[in-house]
XYZ file of C-alpha atoms in Angstrom:
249
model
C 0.000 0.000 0.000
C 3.186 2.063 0.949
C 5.003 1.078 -2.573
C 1.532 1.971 -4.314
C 1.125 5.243 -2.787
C 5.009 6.462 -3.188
C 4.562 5.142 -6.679
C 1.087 7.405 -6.934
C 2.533 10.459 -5.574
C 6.384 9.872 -7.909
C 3.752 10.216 -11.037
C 2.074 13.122 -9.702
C 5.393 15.146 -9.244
C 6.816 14.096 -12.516
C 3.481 15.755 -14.135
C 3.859 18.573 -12.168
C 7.454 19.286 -13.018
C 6.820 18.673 -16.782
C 3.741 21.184 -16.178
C 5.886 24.054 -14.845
C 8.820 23.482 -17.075
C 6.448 23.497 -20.257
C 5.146 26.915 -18.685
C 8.057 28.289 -18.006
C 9.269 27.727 -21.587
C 6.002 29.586 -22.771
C 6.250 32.084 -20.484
C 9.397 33.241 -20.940
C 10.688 33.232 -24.859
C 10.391 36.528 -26.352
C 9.571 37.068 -29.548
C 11.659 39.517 -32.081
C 8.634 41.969 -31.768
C 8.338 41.953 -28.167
C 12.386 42.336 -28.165
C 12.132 45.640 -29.746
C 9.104 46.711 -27.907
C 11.463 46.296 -24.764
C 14.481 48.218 -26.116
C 12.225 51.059 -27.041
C 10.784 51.479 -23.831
C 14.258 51.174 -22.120
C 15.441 53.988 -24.828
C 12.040 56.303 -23.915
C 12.660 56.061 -20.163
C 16.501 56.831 -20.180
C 15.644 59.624 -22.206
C 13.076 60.659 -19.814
C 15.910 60.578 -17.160
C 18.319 62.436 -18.675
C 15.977 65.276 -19.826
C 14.565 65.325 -15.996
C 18.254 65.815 -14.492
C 19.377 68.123 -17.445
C 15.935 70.272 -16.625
C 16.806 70.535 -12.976
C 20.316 71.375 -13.136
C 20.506 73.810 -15.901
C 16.983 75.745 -15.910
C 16.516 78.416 -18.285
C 12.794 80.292 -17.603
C 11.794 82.510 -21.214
C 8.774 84.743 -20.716
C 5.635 83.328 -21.248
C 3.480 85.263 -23.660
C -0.657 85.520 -21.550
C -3.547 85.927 -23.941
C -3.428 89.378 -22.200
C -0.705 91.281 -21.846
C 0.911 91.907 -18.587
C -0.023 95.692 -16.652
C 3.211 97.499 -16.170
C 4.219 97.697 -12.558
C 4.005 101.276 -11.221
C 7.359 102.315 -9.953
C 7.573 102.241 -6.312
C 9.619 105.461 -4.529
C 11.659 104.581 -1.865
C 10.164 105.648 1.975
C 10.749 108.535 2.780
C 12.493 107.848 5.994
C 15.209 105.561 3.972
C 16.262 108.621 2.025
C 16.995 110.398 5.545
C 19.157 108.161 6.638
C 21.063 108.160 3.066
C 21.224 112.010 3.401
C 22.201 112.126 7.024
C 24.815 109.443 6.842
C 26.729 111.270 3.855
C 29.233 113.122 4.767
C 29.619 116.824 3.682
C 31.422 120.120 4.658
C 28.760 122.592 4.588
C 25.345 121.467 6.772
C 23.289 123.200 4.598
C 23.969 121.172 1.784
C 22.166 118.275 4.221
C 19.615 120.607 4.327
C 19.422 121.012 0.874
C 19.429 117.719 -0.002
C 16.374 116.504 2.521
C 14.390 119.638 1.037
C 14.956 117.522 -2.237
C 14.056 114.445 -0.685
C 10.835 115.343 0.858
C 9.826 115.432 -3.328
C 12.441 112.445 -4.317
C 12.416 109.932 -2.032
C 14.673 108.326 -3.990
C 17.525 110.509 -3.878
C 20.520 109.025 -3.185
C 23.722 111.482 -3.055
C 25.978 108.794 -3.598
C 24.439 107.570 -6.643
C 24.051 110.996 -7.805
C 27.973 111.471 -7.649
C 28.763 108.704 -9.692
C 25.777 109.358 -12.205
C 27.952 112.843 -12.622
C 31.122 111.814 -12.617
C 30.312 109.490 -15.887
C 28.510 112.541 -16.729
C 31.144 114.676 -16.894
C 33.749 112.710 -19.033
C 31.005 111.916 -21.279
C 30.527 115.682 -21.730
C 34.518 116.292 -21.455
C 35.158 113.885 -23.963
C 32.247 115.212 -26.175
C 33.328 118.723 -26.340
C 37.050 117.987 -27.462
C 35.519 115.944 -30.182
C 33.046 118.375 -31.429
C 30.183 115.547 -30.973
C 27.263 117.795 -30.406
C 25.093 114.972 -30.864
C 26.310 113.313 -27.741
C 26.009 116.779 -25.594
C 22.686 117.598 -26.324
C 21.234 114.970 -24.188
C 23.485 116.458 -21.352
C 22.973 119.602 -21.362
C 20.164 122.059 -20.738
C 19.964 124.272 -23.766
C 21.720 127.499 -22.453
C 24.691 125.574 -21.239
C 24.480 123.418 -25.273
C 24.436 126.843 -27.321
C 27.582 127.675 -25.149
C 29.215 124.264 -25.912
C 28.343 124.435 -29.657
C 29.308 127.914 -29.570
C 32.997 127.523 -28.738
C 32.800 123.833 -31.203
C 32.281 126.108 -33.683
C 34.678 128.926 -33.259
C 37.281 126.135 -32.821
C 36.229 124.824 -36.482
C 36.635 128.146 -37.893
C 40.005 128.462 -36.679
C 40.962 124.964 -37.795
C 41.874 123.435 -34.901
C 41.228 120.137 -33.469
C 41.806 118.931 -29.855
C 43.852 115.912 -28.534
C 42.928 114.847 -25.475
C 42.913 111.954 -23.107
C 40.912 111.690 -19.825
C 42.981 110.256 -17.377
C 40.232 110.104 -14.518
C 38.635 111.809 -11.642
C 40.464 112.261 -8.793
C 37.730 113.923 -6.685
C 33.956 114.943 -6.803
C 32.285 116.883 -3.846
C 28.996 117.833 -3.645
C 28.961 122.031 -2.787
C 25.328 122.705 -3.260
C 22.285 121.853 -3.095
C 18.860 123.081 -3.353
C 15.053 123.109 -4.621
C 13.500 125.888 -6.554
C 10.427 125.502 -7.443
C 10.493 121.680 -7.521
C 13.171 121.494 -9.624
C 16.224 119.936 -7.783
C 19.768 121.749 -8.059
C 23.059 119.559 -6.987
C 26.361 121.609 -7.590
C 29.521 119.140 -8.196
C 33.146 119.888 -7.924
C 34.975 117.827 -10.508
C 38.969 117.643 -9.848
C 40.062 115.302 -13.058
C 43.458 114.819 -14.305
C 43.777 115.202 -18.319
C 46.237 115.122 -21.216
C 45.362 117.685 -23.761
C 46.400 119.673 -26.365
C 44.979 121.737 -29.338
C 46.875 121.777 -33.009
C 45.805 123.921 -35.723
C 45.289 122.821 -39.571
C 49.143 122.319 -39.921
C 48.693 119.869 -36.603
C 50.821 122.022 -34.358
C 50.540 122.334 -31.085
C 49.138 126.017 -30.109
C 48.071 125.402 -26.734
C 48.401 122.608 -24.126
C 50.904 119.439 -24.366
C 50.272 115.968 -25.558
C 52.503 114.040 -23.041
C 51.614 115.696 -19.789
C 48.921 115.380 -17.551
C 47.071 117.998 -16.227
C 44.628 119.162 -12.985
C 41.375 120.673 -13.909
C 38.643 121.699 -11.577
C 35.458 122.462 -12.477
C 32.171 123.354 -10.762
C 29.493 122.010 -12.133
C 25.475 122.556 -11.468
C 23.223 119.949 -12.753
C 19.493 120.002 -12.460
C 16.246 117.828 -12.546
C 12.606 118.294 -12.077
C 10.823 116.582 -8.925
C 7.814 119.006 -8.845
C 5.224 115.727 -9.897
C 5.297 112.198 -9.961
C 5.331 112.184 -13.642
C 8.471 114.675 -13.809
C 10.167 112.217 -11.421
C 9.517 109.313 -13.717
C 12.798 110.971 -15.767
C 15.703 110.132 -13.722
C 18.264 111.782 -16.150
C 19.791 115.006 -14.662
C 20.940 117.423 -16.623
C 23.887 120.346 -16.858
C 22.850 123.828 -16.451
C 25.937 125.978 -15.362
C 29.608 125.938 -15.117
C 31.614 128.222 -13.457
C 35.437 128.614 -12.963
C 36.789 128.019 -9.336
C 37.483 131.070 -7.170
């Protein structure tokens, strides 16, 4: 009964090891088709990958274009108490010209004297530069037109004469603010420029009549620019402009 049953249950396994075997075979030979259906998707997801890490290390945003177009954003002024503390932390000579320049601010809350100086200082060889060139072009963005006749003025005279200027701007060795002031909502910041430059003039013949092309030379110059804070809209403009020189006492 013991030999029958071991003999039973032998069969039984045999068939059941044939079964999975004959499965398994089924199961898992691939056909050409499915081969190629497997290397695709292994191709679509490593691209995935690679796009996903090059997308979060390297991200580049362009603006997107709405179906309506974006509302410019109003400028904001600066408080009013922020520009105090610029005024009363820059140092001056003369207190009024603190006084002056919170006068301004009370319009501008911007104003920053600092700024201002280096505004003018690129200003100023802009406009140095201009002049010895004759590029009236270039000035009359500068200057306020009183101060551009008088420029354009002396351009010309030079031209009739026939001479041309050499020069090289070495730098600015100093710029202190002198003055400052509001008339009439319209801002005044005075400016003394001490600049170091190489220049000469030559007539037609190209001879030097005046100056020296190899040595450097001190200037000073006092220089009043102006800009318009009366309304919100004049502030809008933050270009100042030149509207006096003067020699130094």
């Amino acid at each position: 009964m013991y030999g029958q049953f071991d003999l039973i249950t032998l069969i039984a396994l045999i068939v059941a090891v044939a079964a999975i075997l004959k499965l398994r075979s089924v199961l898992g030979h691939r056909s050409d088709e499915d081969e190629q259906r497997v290397e695709r998707l292994k191709k679509r997801e490593a691209g995935q990958r690679a796009a996903a890490e090059t997308a979060s290390a390297d991200v580049i945003t362009m603006p997107r274009r709405d179906r309506d177009p974006l509302q410019p954003v109003p400028a904001v002024e600066a408080p009013a108490n922020n520009a105090e503390a610029r005024i009363k932390a820059f140092s001056v000579v003369d207190p009024s010209i603190t006084n002056g320049l919170l006068e301004i601010a009370n319009l501008d809350t911007s104003l920053d004297p600092e700024s201002f100086l280096t505004g003018a200082g690129r200003a100023y060889e802009m406009i140095v530069s201009a002049f010895a060139e004759g590029n009236r072009r270039a000035l009359k963005d500068l200057l306020s037109r009183e101060v551009y006749d008088g420029f354009v003025a002396a351009i010309g005279e030079r031209e009739v004469r026939e001479e041309t200027v050499e020069q090289q701007f070495v730098g600015i060795k100093k710029a202190d603010l002198v003055e400052a002031e509001l008339k009439n909502g319209v801002a005044f910041l005075t400016v003394r420029f001490i600049s170091e430059l190489i220049s000469a003039v030559k007539d037609k013949a190209g001879e030097v009549v005046s100056g020296d092309t190899q040595t450097i030379k001190s200037v000073t110059d006092i220089w009043t620019f102006s800009r318009d804070v009366s309304t919100a809209k004049a502030r809008a403009n933050p270009n100042w402009k030149l509207v006096a020189t003067q020699a130094p006492n």
